[in-house]
Amino acid sequence: MDIDQPTDSSQRKGRGMEIRSVRPEELSEMIDLQCRVFRADGQLRYGQYIHGDSSYEYGQTRVVVVEGGRIAATLRIWDREMRIGATAVRMGGIGGVCTDPELRGRGYASALMGDAISWMRREGYLTSVLFSAISTRFYRNLGWGSVPMAGFRIRRVGRRAEPGNAEWGVSVFDETRDLAQVTALYEAHNLQRSGTLVRQRAYWDSAPARLRGILPSVVVRRGGDLGGYLHLDLGDDTAEVLEVGYDREEEGALVALVDHLLRVCEAKGLDEIAAVIPPQHPLAAAIEERGDGGDLELTGDSAMMMYPVDLKALFGALLPELQSRIDRAGGEGTPENGVSPVELCLRVGDQACALSVDDEGRLTLGDAVAETAEISLSAGMFWRVLMGESGWGELEPTLRAMGTGVSAEQSSLLTTLFRRREVIFWAPDHY
């Protein structure tokens, strides 16, 4: 793959360091640093992250360079589109954050994160996502907020149900036969789902995606029609479901996939099924109904963290969907049958965006002004309601307890805009 030469004009200097795009002649040193910090055998892998990704630009790799031209710290920004609700927005995925072990404790990582946000803002990204492998406090102090990812576990797995509809047959995924239909089904299955990425065909074909195992394990077919797919990671004791997709109008397809999963567990002596998928997902209920295991246990973590690169632009991208939520609530009216005219300003960290609904129920955005009532949210609260992990009504009592007043009209608008919905970030999309 040919990579354009860097044209980074965003170099930052100070405190004996320079923060900028990586240069072609520095790639080897940068990869060596990643291998020392993450995995000693990662030379080929990390090289493919660059040369096997058609979307890569040198500016996406940020480096801190200190005296002597030594790379002290680095990170990678992955150019992605993520759905917030049903709206796809440009997202910069931050990964590979590392500092030379000999140079830690000097503030390089914090400075690098600040530079990454500035670079993404200039490049037109609206939000950023990372998955913290360390204490989330470090990133919270930089303005990031956690989005809890729910999952489930079922122990003592067994089969009790008779096989499902025999017209659906499960087979090992075959790229030549199946990939085009899998990509189409993925988009249809996730079109309205917060947290999922838009996967263009180039993404499916890219070396980074293949290295992380983007392709499913098995598919289910009825004749020439593909009804679903399942992506499994089989351990010594656990079958982990990394991803599942199916035609929602074909319940038999999901049943066939679950029956296959239970047969695999039985054949390999696996005692547990686990997934970082909300327990409300139909997969969990199907496993409970088709299987003969223990109770479903809730799991999850807060490693997924988000940052509003450009808050007002983000709301601008979401405006059509937010307006549709108001329209469905009744538009013009009172809190009982719609949304009353109201103004408010949401503040998250050092950014703010004013929201206003007029007499006709039309939502507009603006800059913060002194006359507009301001509601300040922590980054964590903001992302939980924006993504749909929590509804506004669930978090408002906490705000009130913390001394943040919310009028009835404001509450009505925010409850209408921010309702709970299923949030999933599929495991194969990690970077």
Coordinates of C-alpha atoms in Angstrom, one line a residue:
M1 CA 0.0 0.0 0.0
D2 CA 1.3 3.5 -0.9
I3 CA 1.1 6.0 1.9
D4 CA 1.2 9.7 1.2
Q5 CA 4.0 11.6 2.8
P6 CA 3.1 13.3 6.0
T7 CA 2.1 17.0 5.7
D8 CA 1.5 17.6 9.4
S9 CA 1.5 21.3 10.3
S10 CA 0.4 20.6 13.8
Q11 CA 3.7 20.1 15.6
R12 CA 3.7 21.1 19.2
K13 CA 6.9 21.8 21.0
G14 CA 7.7 22.5 24.6
R15 CA 9.0 21.0 27.9
G16 CA 11.9 19.4 25.9
M17 CA 9.5 17.5 23.6
E18 CA 7.9 17.7 20.2
I19 CA 4.5 16.1 19.5
R20 CA 3.7 15.4 15.8
S21 CA 2.9 12.8 13.1
V22 CA 5.3 9.9 12.8
R23 CA 7.7 10.1 9.9
P24 CA 8.3 7.3 7.5
E25 CA 11.8 6.8 8.7
E26 CA 10.6 6.5 12.3
L27 CA 8.1 3.6 11.7
S28 CA 10.6 1.0 12.6
E29 CA 11.5 2.7 15.9
M30 CA 7.8 3.2 16.7
I31 CA 7.0 -0.5 16.1
D32 CA 10.0 -1.5 18.2
L33 CA 8.5 0.6 21.1
Q34 CA 5.1 -1.1 20.7
C35 CA 6.8 -4.5 20.8
R36 CA 8.7 -3.7 24.0
V37 CA 5.5 -2.5 25.7
F38 CA 2.8 -4.8 24.4
R39 CA 4.1 -8.0 22.7
A40 CA 7.7 -9.0 21.8
D41 CA 6.6 -10.9 18.7
G42 CA 4.4 -8.0 17.3
Q43 CA 6.7 -6.8 14.5
L44 CA 4.7 -8.3 11.7
R45 CA 1.4 -7.5 13.3
Y46 CA 2.1 -3.9 14.0
G47 CA 3.6 -3.5 10.6
Q48 CA 0.4 -4.8 9.0
Y49 CA -1.7 -2.3 11.1
I50 CA 0.0 0.3 8.9
H51 CA 0.8 -1.2 5.5
G52 CA -2.4 -3.4 5.4
D53 CA -4.8 -0.6 6.2
S54 CA -5.9 1.4 3.1
S55 CA -7.3 4.2 5.4
Y56 CA -4.0 4.8 7.1
E57 CA -2.3 8.2 7.1
Y58 CA 0.9 9.1 8.9
G59 CA -1.0 11.8 10.9
Q60 CA -3.0 9.0 12.6
T61 CA 0.2 7.9 14.4
R62 CA 1.1 10.6 17.0
V63 CA 4.5 10.5 18.6
V64 CA 6.3 12.4 21.4
V65 CA 9.9 13.0 20.3
V66 CA 12.5 14.0 22.9
E67 CA 16.2 15.0 22.9
G68 CA 18.2 13.1 20.3
G69 CA 15.1 12.3 18.2
R70 CA 14.1 9.5 20.4
I71 CA 10.4 8.5 20.4
A72 CA 9.2 8.6 24.0
A73 CA 5.5 7.8 23.5
T74 CA 3.1 7.0 20.7
L75 CA -0.5 6.2 20.0
R76 CA -2.6 5.3 16.9
I77 CA -5.9 6.9 15.8
W78 CA -8.2 4.6 13.8
D79 CA -10.5 6.3 11.4
R80 CA -14.0 4.7 12.0
E81 CA -17.7 5.5 11.8
M82 CA -19.7 4.6 14.9
R83 CA -23.5 4.7 15.3
I84 CA -24.9 6.8 18.1
G85 CA -28.5 5.7 18.0
A86 CA -29.1 5.2 14.3
T87 CA -26.8 8.0 13.2
A88 CA -23.3 7.2 12.0
V89 CA -20.7 9.7 13.1
R90 CA -16.9 10.0 12.4
M91 CA -15.1 8.4 15.3
G92 CA -11.4 8.3 16.1
G93 CA -10.5 5.1 17.9
I94 CA -7.4 5.5 20.1
G95 CA -5.2 2.5 20.6
G96 CA -1.7 1.5 21.2
V97 CA -1.1 4.2 23.8
C98 CA 2.4 3.5 25.2
T99 CA 5.4 5.3 26.7
D100 CA 9.0 4.1 26.7
P101 CA 9.3 2.3 30.1
E102 CA 12.5 4.3 30.8
L103 CA 10.7 7.6 30.3
R104 CA 7.4 7.1 32.2
G105 CA 6.1 9.5 34.8
R106 CA 7.1 12.7 32.8
G107 CA 3.6 13.6 31.5
Y108 CA 4.3 12.4 27.9
A109 CA 1.1 10.3 27.7
S110 CA -1.1 13.1 28.9
A111 CA 0.4 15.5 26.5
L112 CA 0.0 13.0 23.7
M113 CA -3.7 12.5 24.4
G114 CA -4.3 16.2 24.3
D115 CA -2.5 16.4 21.0
A116 CA -4.6 13.6 19.6
I117 CA -7.8 15.4 20.5
S118 CA -6.6 18.6 18.9
W119 CA -5.6 16.7 15.7
M120 CA -8.9 14.9 15.5
R121 CA -10.8 18.2 15.9
R122 CA -8.9 19.7 13.0
E123 CA -9.5 16.7 10.9
G124 CA -13.3 16.7 11.4
Y125 CA -13.8 13.8 13.9
L126 CA -16.8 14.2 16.2
T127 CA -16.0 11.7 18.9
S128 CA -13.3 9.4 20.1
V129 CA -13.3 6.0 21.7
L130 CA -10.7 4.0 23.6
F131 CA -10.6 0.8 25.7
S132 CA -8.6 1.3 28.8
A133 CA -6.2 -1.4 29.9
I134 CA -5.2 0.6 33.0
S135 CA -7.2 2.4 35.7
T136 CA -9.9 4.5 34.0
R137 CA -9.0 7.4 36.4
F138 CA -6.1 8.5 34.2
Y139 CA -8.5 9.0 31.3
R140 CA -11.3 10.5 33.4
N141 CA -8.9 13.1 34.6
L142 CA -8.4 14.1 30.9
G143 CA -12.1 14.5 30.3
W144 CA -13.1 11.0 29.1
G145 CA -16.2 9.2 30.3
S146 CA -16.9 5.4 30.7
V147 CA -19.8 3.7 28.9
P148 CA -20.5 0.5 30.8
M149 CA -20.7 -2.5 28.5
A150 CA -23.1 -5.2 29.8
G151 CA -22.6 -8.9 29.2
F152 CA -23.8 -12.2 30.5
R153 CA -22.5 -15.7 31.5
I154 CA -24.3 -19.0 31.8
R155 CA -22.6 -21.8 33.6
R156 CA -23.1 -25.6 33.6
V157 CA -24.3 -25.5 29.9
G158 CA -26.2 -28.4 28.6
R159 CA -28.8 -29.2 25.9
R160 CA -32.4 -30.0 26.7
A161 CA -34.4 -28.9 23.6
E162 CA -35.0 -30.9 20.5
P163 CA -33.2 -29.6 17.4
G164 CA -34.9 -26.6 15.8
N165 CA -36.2 -26.2 12.3
A166 CA -34.3 -28.6 10.1
E167 CA -34.6 -26.3 7.1
W168 CA -31.8 -24.1 8.5
G169 CA -28.4 -25.7 8.2
V170 CA -25.2 -24.5 10.0
S171 CA -21.9 -24.7 8.2
V172 CA -18.4 -23.3 8.6
F173 CA -18.0 -19.8 7.2
D174 CA -16.7 -19.8 3.6
E175 CA -15.4 -16.4 2.5
T176 CA -16.0 -16.9 -1.2
R177 CA -19.6 -18.1 -0.7
D178 CA -20.6 -16.1 2.4
L179 CA -18.8 -12.8 2.9
A180 CA -20.9 -10.6 0.6
Q181 CA -24.1 -11.8 2.4
V182 CA -22.6 -11.5 5.8
T183 CA -21.5 -7.9 5.2
A184 CA -25.0 -7.0 4.1
L185 CA -26.6 -8.8 7.0
Y186 CA -24.3 -7.1 9.5
E187 CA -25.4 -3.7 8.3
A188 CA -29.1 -4.6 8.4
H189 CA -28.8 -6.2 11.8
N190 CA -26.9 -3.2 13.4
L191 CA -28.5 -0.3 11.5
Q192 CA -30.3 1.0 14.7
R193 CA -27.8 -0.1 17.3
S194 CA -25.8 2.3 19.3
G195 CA -22.1 1.5 19.6
T196 CA -21.7 -0.5 16.5
L197 CA -19.3 0.4 13.7
V198 CA -20.1 0.9 10.1
R199 CA -18.1 -1.7 8.2
Q200 CA -17.3 -0.9 4.6
R201 CA -16.1 -3.8 2.5
A202 CA -12.6 -2.4 2.6
Y203 CA -12.7 -2.7 6.4
W204 CA -13.6 -6.4 6.2
D205 CA -10.7 -7.0 3.8
S206 CA -8.1 -5.0 5.7
A207 CA -5.2 -6.7 7.4
P208 CA -5.9 -5.2 10.8
A209 CA -9.5 -6.5 10.8
R210 CA -8.3 -10.0 9.6
L211 CA -5.6 -10.1 12.3
R212 CA -8.2 -9.4 14.9
G213 CA -10.5 -12.1 13.5
I214 CA -13.3 -10.2 11.9
L215 CA -14.7 -13.2 10.0
P216 CA -17.4 -15.3 11.7
S217 CA -17.0 -18.9 12.6
V218 CA -20.2 -20.3 11.2
V219 CA -23.2 -19.3 9.1
V220 CA -26.7 -20.6 8.9
R221 CA -28.4 -21.0 5.5
R222 CA -31.7 -22.1 4.1
G223 CA -31.0 -22.9 0.5
G224 CA -29.3 -19.9 -1.0
D225 CA -30.4 -17.6 1.7
L226 CA -28.1 -16.6 4.6
G227 CA -30.1 -16.2 7.8
G228 CA -27.3 -15.5 10.3
Y229 CA -23.8 -15.9 11.5
L230 CA -22.0 -16.6 14.8
H231 CA -18.4 -15.8 15.9
L232 CA -17.0 -17.9 18.6
D233 CA -13.8 -18.1 20.7
L234 CA -13.4 -21.5 22.3
G235 CA -11.3 -21.7 25.4
D236 CA -10.5 -24.5 27.8
D237 CA -13.8 -24.1 29.7
T238 CA -15.7 -21.3 28.0
A239 CA -17.3 -20.6 24.7
E240 CA -17.2 -16.9 24.2
V241 CA -19.7 -15.4 21.8
L242 CA -17.8 -12.5 20.1
E243 CA -20.6 -11.6 17.7
V244 CA -23.9 -12.8 16.4
G245 CA -26.1 -11.5 13.6
Y246 CA -29.3 -12.8 12.1
D247 CA -32.4 -11.9 10.1
R248 CA -34.8 -10.7 12.7
E249 CA -37.7 -12.0 10.6
E250 CA -36.3 -15.5 10.7
E251 CA -36.4 -16.7 14.3
G252 CA -35.4 -20.2 13.2
A253 CA -32.0 -18.9 12.1
L254 CA -31.1 -17.8 15.6
V255 CA -32.4 -21.0 17.1
A256 CA -30.2 -23.0 14.7
L257 CA -27.2 -21.0 15.7
V258 CA -27.9 -21.5 19.4
D259 CA -28.4 -25.2 18.9
H260 CA -25.0 -25.3 17.1
L261 CA -23.4 -23.4 20.0
L262 CA -24.8 -25.9 22.6
R263 CA -23.6 -28.9 20.5
V264 CA -20.1 -27.4 20.3
C265 CA -20.1 -26.9 24.1
E266 CA -21.3 -30.5 24.6
A267 CA -18.8 -32.0 22.2
K268 CA -15.8 -30.1 23.7
G269 CA -16.8 -30.4 27.3
L270 CA -17.2 -26.6 27.8
D271 CA -19.0 -25.6 31.0
E272 CA -19.8 -22.0 30.3
I273 CA -21.0 -19.6 27.6
A274 CA -20.1 -15.9 28.0
A275 CA -20.6 -12.8 25.9
V276 CA -20.1 -9.0 26.1
I277 CA -23.6 -8.6 24.8
P278 CA -26.5 -7.1 26.8
P279 CA -28.5 -9.8 28.5
Q280 CA -31.7 -8.3 26.9
H281 CA -30.4 -9.5 23.5
P282 CA -32.4 -12.4 22.1
L283 CA -29.3 -14.5 22.1
A284 CA -29.4 -14.8 25.9
A285 CA -33.0 -15.8 26.0
A286 CA -32.5 -18.4 23.3
I287 CA -29.6 -20.0 25.1
E288 CA -31.6 -20.2 28.3
E289 CA -34.6 -21.7 26.5
R290 CA -32.7 -24.1 24.3
G291 CA -30.1 -25.1 26.9
D292 CA -30.1 -26.7 30.3
G293 CA -27.6 -24.6 32.2
G294 CA -27.5 -22.6 35.4
D295 CA -28.9 -19.1 35.9
L296 CA -27.9 -16.3 33.7
E297 CA -25.3 -14.1 35.4
L298 CA -24.7 -10.4 34.6
T299 CA -21.2 -9.3 33.7
G300 CA -19.6 -6.3 32.1
D301 CA -17.0 -3.6 32.5
S302 CA -16.3 0.1 32.1
A303 CA -13.2 -0.1 29.9
M304 CA -14.9 1.6 27.0
M305 CA -14.4 5.4 27.3
M306 CA -15.5 8.2 25.0
Y307 CA -14.6 11.9 24.4
P308 CA -16.6 14.6 22.6
V309 CA -14.1 15.9 20.2
D310 CA -16.5 18.6 19.0
L311 CA -19.6 18.7 21.1
K312 CA -21.7 21.1 19.0
A313 CA -20.8 19.5 15.7
L314 CA -21.7 16.1 17.2
F315 CA -25.1 17.4 18.2
G316 CA -25.4 18.8 14.7
A317 CA -24.8 15.4 13.2
L318 CA -27.4 13.9 15.5
L319 CA -30.0 16.7 15.0
P320 CA -32.2 14.9 12.4
E321 CA -32.5 11.9 14.7
L322 CA -33.1 14.0 17.8
Q323 CA -35.8 15.9 15.9
S324 CA -37.5 12.7 14.9
R325 CA -37.7 11.7 18.6
I326 CA -39.4 14.9 19.4
D327 CA -41.8 14.4 16.4
R328 CA -42.7 10.9 17.6
A329 CA -43.4 12.3 21.1
G330 CA -46.1 14.7 19.7
G331 CA -44.1 17.8 18.8
E332 CA -46.0 20.9 19.9
G333 CA -47.7 20.5 23.3
T334 CA -47.1 20.0 27.0
P335 CA -44.9 17.6 28.9
E336 CA -47.8 15.2 29.1
N337 CA -48.3 14.8 25.3
G338 CA -45.2 16.2 23.8
V339 CA -42.4 18.7 24.4
S340 CA -43.1 22.2 25.5
P341 CA -41.0 25.2 24.2
V342 CA -37.8 25.2 26.3
E343 CA -34.2 26.3 26.2
L344 CA -31.2 24.7 27.9
C345 CA -27.5 24.4 27.6
L346 CA -25.7 21.1 28.1
R347 CA -22.1 21.4 29.3
V348 CA -19.6 18.6 29.2
G349 CA -16.1 19.5 30.4
D350 CA -15.0 22.7 28.6
Q351 CA -17.6 22.4 25.8
A352 CA -21.2 23.4 25.7
C353 CA -24.1 23.3 23.3
A354 CA -27.5 25.1 23.6
L355 CA -30.7 23.2 22.7
S356 CA -33.9 25.1 22.0
V357 CA -37.4 23.9 21.1
D358 CA -39.8 26.4 19.6
D359 CA -43.6 26.5 19.7
E360 CA -43.8 24.2 16.6
G361 CA -41.6 21.6 18.3
R362 CA -38.6 22.4 16.1
L363 CA -35.2 21.7 17.8
T364 CA -32.3 24.1 17.1
L365 CA -28.8 24.3 18.4
G366 CA -26.7 27.2 19.4
D367 CA -23.7 28.5 21.4
A368 CA -23.9 28.8 25.2
V369 CA -25.1 32.2 26.4
A370 CA -25.4 33.5 29.9
E371 CA -29.3 33.8 29.7
T372 CA -29.7 30.0 29.0
A373 CA -30.1 27.7 31.9
E374 CA -27.0 25.4 32.0
I375 CA -27.0 21.7 33.0
S376 CA -23.5 20.4 33.6
L377 CA -22.9 16.7 33.1
S378 CA -19.9 14.6 33.9
A379 CA -18.4 12.9 30.8
G380 CA -19.6 9.5 32.1
M381 CA -23.2 10.7 32.5
F382 CA -23.2 12.4 29.2
W383 CA -22.1 9.4 27.2
R384 CA -24.4 7.0 29.1
V385 CA -27.5 9.0 28.1
L386 CA -26.3 9.9 24.6
M387 CA -25.4 6.3 23.7
G388 CA -28.5 5.0 25.4
E389 CA -26.9 2.9 28.1
S390 CA -29.1 4.7 30.5
G391 CA -32.2 6.8 29.9
W392 CA -32.3 10.4 31.1
G393 CA -35.0 9.5 33.7
E394 CA -32.6 7.1 35.3
L395 CA -29.9 9.7 35.8
E396 CA -31.9 12.8 36.7
P397 CA -32.4 11.8 40.3
T398 CA -28.6 11.6 40.7
L399 CA -28.2 15.1 39.2
R400 CA -30.8 16.5 41.6
A401 CA -29.1 14.8 44.5
M402 CA -25.9 16.5 43.4
G403 CA -27.6 19.9 43.4
T404 CA -28.3 20.3 39.7
G405 CA -31.8 21.6 39.2
V406 CA -33.8 20.5 36.1
S407 CA -37.2 22.1 35.4
A408 CA -40.2 20.1 34.3
E409 CA -39.9 21.4 30.7
Q410 CA -36.2 20.6 30.6
S411 CA -36.8 17.2 32.0
S412 CA -39.5 16.5 29.4
L413 CA -37.2 17.4 26.5
L414 CA -34.2 15.5 27.8
T415 CA -36.3 12.4 28.6
T416 CA -37.7 12.5 25.1
L417 CA -34.2 12.9 23.5
F418 CA -32.3 10.4 25.6
R419 CA -34.0 7.0 26.2
R420 CA -32.5 3.7 27.0
R421 CA -31.6 1.5 24.1
E422 CA -29.3 -1.5 23.4
V423 CA -25.6 -0.6 23.2
I424 CA -23.1 -3.0 21.7
F425 CA -19.5 -2.7 20.6
W426 CA -18.7 -6.0 18.9
A427 CA -15.5 -7.6 20.2
P428 CA -13.9 -8.1 16.7
D429 CA -14.0 -4.3 16.2
H430 CA -11.5 -3.7 19.0
Y431 CA -8.2 -2.0 18.0

